[in-house]
Structure formats: C-alpha cells, structure tokens
C-alpha cells in the first residue's frame, strides 16, 4: 500500500514536470525584429507622440493664469504653531468601525474630554493642519459664486473617505492647527479636507480651492477679499492665489507636452540612425558570420 501511494505521487510529479507549460511548448508569438520592423515602429511612435506633444503644449499655452503672493501684505502679529504633515489614519477615514484606530496620529490622536481620552476624527497632523484661508471674489459689486463640489478625486470621495464617518472632537485641543469641519457632514462630502489630505510629493504644490462657473471676459476687474488665517510664517512658507482658466488637459502644465515631444524626438532620432545604418552599412539578415564564435574562428 505504501509503495502504491509513492508510485502515484511520483507519477504526479513527473506529469507536472513534463507539462507543456514547464517545457515552454505553449503557443507564442515570436516576432523577428528585422530592420524594417524596428524602423517602422520607431517612426510610428514618433509620428504619434510628436503631434500629441505639440497639441498639449499649445493647449497649455492657451491657459491664462494670474498668480499673486499675498502673505507678504498681511502678516499676522502672532504665530500659531508649526505645521507637520506626517500623521494620518487611513482606516479611520474609510470606516466608522475604525474610529479608535489612531495609533499613527500622535500627537493629534485623542482629546481629553473630562479626563477621558476620546479619539479625534479625523486624527493626525495632516487633517489638523487643514488650510483655512478664505477668498471672496467680487466683479462689478457682485460676489462671484465659488463652487467647491467636484474638486476632489472620485476615488477619494468614494473609496478613501467613508460616507458614514463624521468629524468628532476635531480641533478641540488647546493648539488649533487650521480650519474646522462641520460635524453634521460626512468626510466623503467635505472636499476641502479631501483635497488637503492628498499630500504633495514636492515642497511647492497647488491645491484646488474651487471653481468659478461664471464667464469672465478679458479686461474684467476682479476684487479679491481674503482672510489670511493659515500660518506659513513659522517655517518660511509662501502662499499665492492663482486664478486660472482650463483646457481639455486641465490647468497650465507643460510637462505632458514636453514628455511627448521628448519621447517622439528620441524615437525619430533612432529611426533616422537605423535608416542610415541600413542604407550605408547593410548586412544579410541572419548571417552566421557575425556570431561571436564564428568571429573567433575567422581570426
């Protein structure tokens, strides 16, 4: 009985070892990279990417931006503390079931309520440092409506921030970091917070504040009434207000067009080089004399 079982197990191993997959006998496409195929591929990429790059750059150049640094004109008398962007709890943001998951959120993890520590929602220094400058735009004595819906990524509002998570004990400690949240609105609807919580990789960044759906004409005069609440002075930061139009690629961004032009230019350069080599120094396809061992034998 033992011998029979071992035999069947050995049969199974041999069958698996000699399968078509392990012996690399599955159907496969094995193209031969002839000079014609390589040159055609490089030219196709170049002719596709270069026009896309030019169109992207043209669209980016048509975007009109007005950038104004306002933090130098209204310096507050007192600083309110440093801003740190290292702590958050993604579990807590997603579901109310993880309300007490505040391990990564120190020092803004809990609030001592009558001597009993209770969790802060949303916890962490990123949420604590929520941007709280306000802007009012006036055109011809009429306040322009700033729409703050649809400024966050849909993946954030639907996945990363739960519809059953509501702010609790937020900005209740002695040190106030930034803006406050409406405790009757779930986090998935508070897009100011969602935009701020998507931290930037570089020290210079932009955050979408809102959208102006009113049409503005050239030479229109816009008056901006702002409240300079957010502290950037203690760490030498800067704040600028940017009014910008948009195009089909979004705001002003030359990187996309430059990237397409760079890749297309490199492919065009490689295609021209291969054409010149193919014309002036051709060689038969699959010539065995170019193999390394044949070269050694010839020498």
Short mmCIF file of C-alpha atoms in Angstrom, two decimals, residues 18-168:
data_model
loop_
_atom_site.label_atom_id
_atom_site.label_comp_id
_atom_site.label_asym_id
_atom_site.label_seq_id
_atom_site.Cartn_x
_atom_site.Cartn_y
_atom_site.Cartn_z
CA UNK A 18 6.73 17.35 -18.33
CA UNK A 19 3.75 19.65 -18.88
CA UNK A 20 3.65 21.99 -21.88
CA UNK A 21 3.97 24.96 -19.56
CA UNK A 22 7.17 23.79 -17.85
CA UNK A 23 8.68 22.70 -21.18
CA UNK A 24 7.79 26.07 -22.75
CA UNK A 25 5.76 24.46 -25.52
CA UNK A 26 2.75 26.77 -25.27
CA UNK A 27 1.74 28.74 -28.38
CA UNK A 28 3.62 32.02 -28.53
CA UNK A 29 4.23 34.86 -30.91
CA UNK A 30 7.94 35.27 -31.57
CA UNK A 31 8.44 38.22 -33.90
CA UNK A 32 11.72 38.64 -35.70
CA UNK A 33 12.97 42.21 -35.27
CA UNK A 34 14.05 42.98 -38.80
CA UNK A 35 15.40 46.45 -39.65
CA UNK A 36 12.14 47.27 -41.39
CA UNK A 37 10.06 46.40 -38.32
CA UNK A 38 12.30 48.38 -35.96
CA UNK A 39 12.40 51.48 -38.18
CA UNK A 40 8.64 51.36 -38.76
CA UNK A 41 7.97 51.03 -35.00
CA UNK A 42 10.17 54.00 -34.12
CA UNK A 43 8.63 56.13 -36.87
CA UNK A 44 5.09 55.20 -35.80
CA UNK A 45 5.79 56.23 -32.19
CA UNK A 46 7.46 59.46 -33.34
CA UNK A 47 4.61 60.41 -35.71
CA UNK A 48 2.08 59.69 -32.93
CA UNK A 49 3.83 61.32 -29.98
CA UNK A 50 5.16 64.49 -31.62
CA UNK A 51 1.72 65.80 -32.72
CA UNK A 52 0.24 64.93 -29.31
CA UNK A 53 3.07 66.82 -27.64
CA UNK A 54 2.57 69.87 -29.85
CA UNK A 55 -1.20 69.90 -29.26
CA UNK A 56 -0.67 69.51 -25.50
CA UNK A 57 1.82 72.38 -25.39
CA UNK A 58 -0.49 74.56 -27.47
CA UNK A 59 -3.39 73.84 -25.11
CA UNK A 60 -1.21 74.58 -22.09
CA UNK A 61 -0.03 77.88 -23.56
CA UNK A 62 -3.63 79.00 -24.06
CA UNK A 63 -4.32 78.70 -20.34
CA UNK A 64 -4.34 82.12 -18.68
CA UNK A 65 -3.02 82.37 -15.13
CA UNK A 66 -2.90 85.23 -12.65
CA UNK A 67 -0.59 84.48 -9.72
CA UNK A 68 -0.39 86.80 -6.73
CA UNK A 69 1.53 86.24 -3.50
CA UNK A 70 -0.49 87.77 -0.68
CA UNK A 71 1.19 86.52 2.50
CA UNK A 72 3.70 89.39 2.42
CA UNK A 73 0.98 92.04 2.53
CA UNK A 74 -0.89 90.74 5.58
CA UNK A 75 1.49 89.33 8.16
CA UNK A 76 -0.24 88.40 11.44
CA UNK A 77 1.02 89.65 14.76
CA UNK A 78 1.30 86.19 16.31
CA UNK A 79 2.23 82.75 15.05
CA UNK A 80 0.06 79.79 15.96
CA UNK A 81 2.49 76.85 15.78
CA UNK A 82 4.26 74.69 13.27
CA UNK A 83 2.58 72.51 10.67
CA UNK A 84 3.61 68.86 10.34
CA UNK A 85 2.33 66.54 7.62
CA UNK A 86 3.38 63.10 8.73
CA UNK A 87 0.45 61.51 10.56
CA UNK A 88 -2.94 60.12 9.46
CA UNK A 89 -5.15 57.02 9.82
CA UNK A 90 -6.50 55.73 6.51
CA UNK A 91 -8.57 53.07 8.29
CA UNK A 92 -10.33 55.70 10.35
CA UNK A 93 -11.03 57.81 7.25
CA UNK A 94 -12.62 54.85 5.42
CA UNK A 95 -14.97 53.45 8.04
CA UNK A 96 -16.60 54.41 11.31
CA UNK A 97 -15.74 50.94 12.63
CA UNK A 98 -12.11 52.06 12.92
CA UNK A 99 -12.86 55.28 14.80
CA UNK A 100 -10.39 54.35 17.56
CA UNK A 101 -7.58 53.50 15.12
CA UNK A 102 -5.38 56.48 16.00
CA UNK A 103 -2.00 54.84 16.60
CA UNK A 104 -0.27 56.72 13.76
CA UNK A 105 -1.87 60.06 14.56
CA UNK A 106 0.14 61.33 17.52
CA UNK A 107 0.12 63.99 18.86
CA UNK A 108 -3.34 64.76 17.39
CA UNK A 109 -4.80 61.34 18.16
CA UNK A 110 -7.08 61.86 21.17
CA UNK A 111 -8.83 64.61 23.07
CA UNK A 112 -9.10 64.59 26.84
CA UNK A 113 -12.80 65.05 27.41
CA UNK A 114 -13.46 65.39 31.14
CA UNK A 115 -10.36 63.29 31.84
CA UNK A 116 -11.42 60.52 29.43
CA UNK A 117 -9.34 60.34 26.22
CA UNK A 118 -11.63 60.08 23.18
CA UNK A 119 -10.50 59.68 19.55
CA UNK A 120 -10.26 62.65 17.22
CA UNK A 121 -11.92 62.17 13.83
CA UNK A 122 -10.16 62.79 11.51
CA UNK A 123 -6.99 62.34 13.52
CA UNK A 124 -3.42 63.23 12.62
CA UNK A 125 -1.43 66.30 11.82
CA UNK A 126 -2.40 66.44 8.14
CA UNK A 127 -6.07 66.95 8.97
CA UNK A 128 -5.14 69.16 11.94
CA UNK A 129 -3.28 71.50 9.56
CA UNK A 130 -6.28 71.93 7.23
CA UNK A 131 -5.91 75.05 5.07
CA UNK A 132 -8.31 77.75 6.28
CA UNK A 133 -7.68 80.91 4.26
CA UNK A 134 -10.89 82.19 2.66
CA UNK A 135 -11.42 84.10 -0.60
CA UNK A 136 -14.32 86.17 -1.88
CA UNK A 137 -14.24 87.33 -5.50
CA UNK A 138 -16.19 90.42 -6.49
CA UNK A 139 -16.95 91.58 -10.03
CA UNK A 140 -18.81 94.86 -10.52
CA UNK A 141 -20.08 94.84 -6.92
CA UNK A 142 -21.38 91.30 -7.36
CA UNK A 143 -19.92 88.39 -5.40
CA UNK A 144 -18.91 85.51 -7.67
CA UNK A 145 -20.00 82.06 -6.59
CA UNK A 146 -17.10 79.67 -5.90
CA UNK A 147 -18.25 76.07 -6.42
CA UNK A 148 -16.42 73.63 -4.14
CA UNK A 149 -18.11 70.48 -5.45
CA UNK A 150 -16.20 68.18 -7.74
CA UNK A 151 -12.76 69.47 -6.73
CA UNK A 152 -11.62 66.14 -5.22
CA UNK A 153 -10.78 62.88 -6.96
CA UNK A 154 -13.72 60.48 -7.27
CA UNK A 155 -11.54 57.64 -6.00
CA UNK A 156 -11.01 59.61 -2.80
CA UNK A 157 -14.65 60.55 -2.22
CA UNK A 158 -15.96 57.05 -2.96
CA UNK A 159 -13.22 54.81 -1.55
CA UNK A 160 -10.77 56.53 0.78
CA UNK A 161 -13.25 58.64 2.74
CA UNK A 162 -16.30 56.92 4.19
CA UNK A 163 -19.86 58.21 3.93
CA UNK A 164 -20.50 57.00 7.50
CA UNK A 165 -17.51 58.82 9.04
CA UNK A 166 -18.32 62.14 10.72
CA UNK A 167 -15.91 64.61 12.38
CA UNK A 168 -15.63 64.26 16.14
#
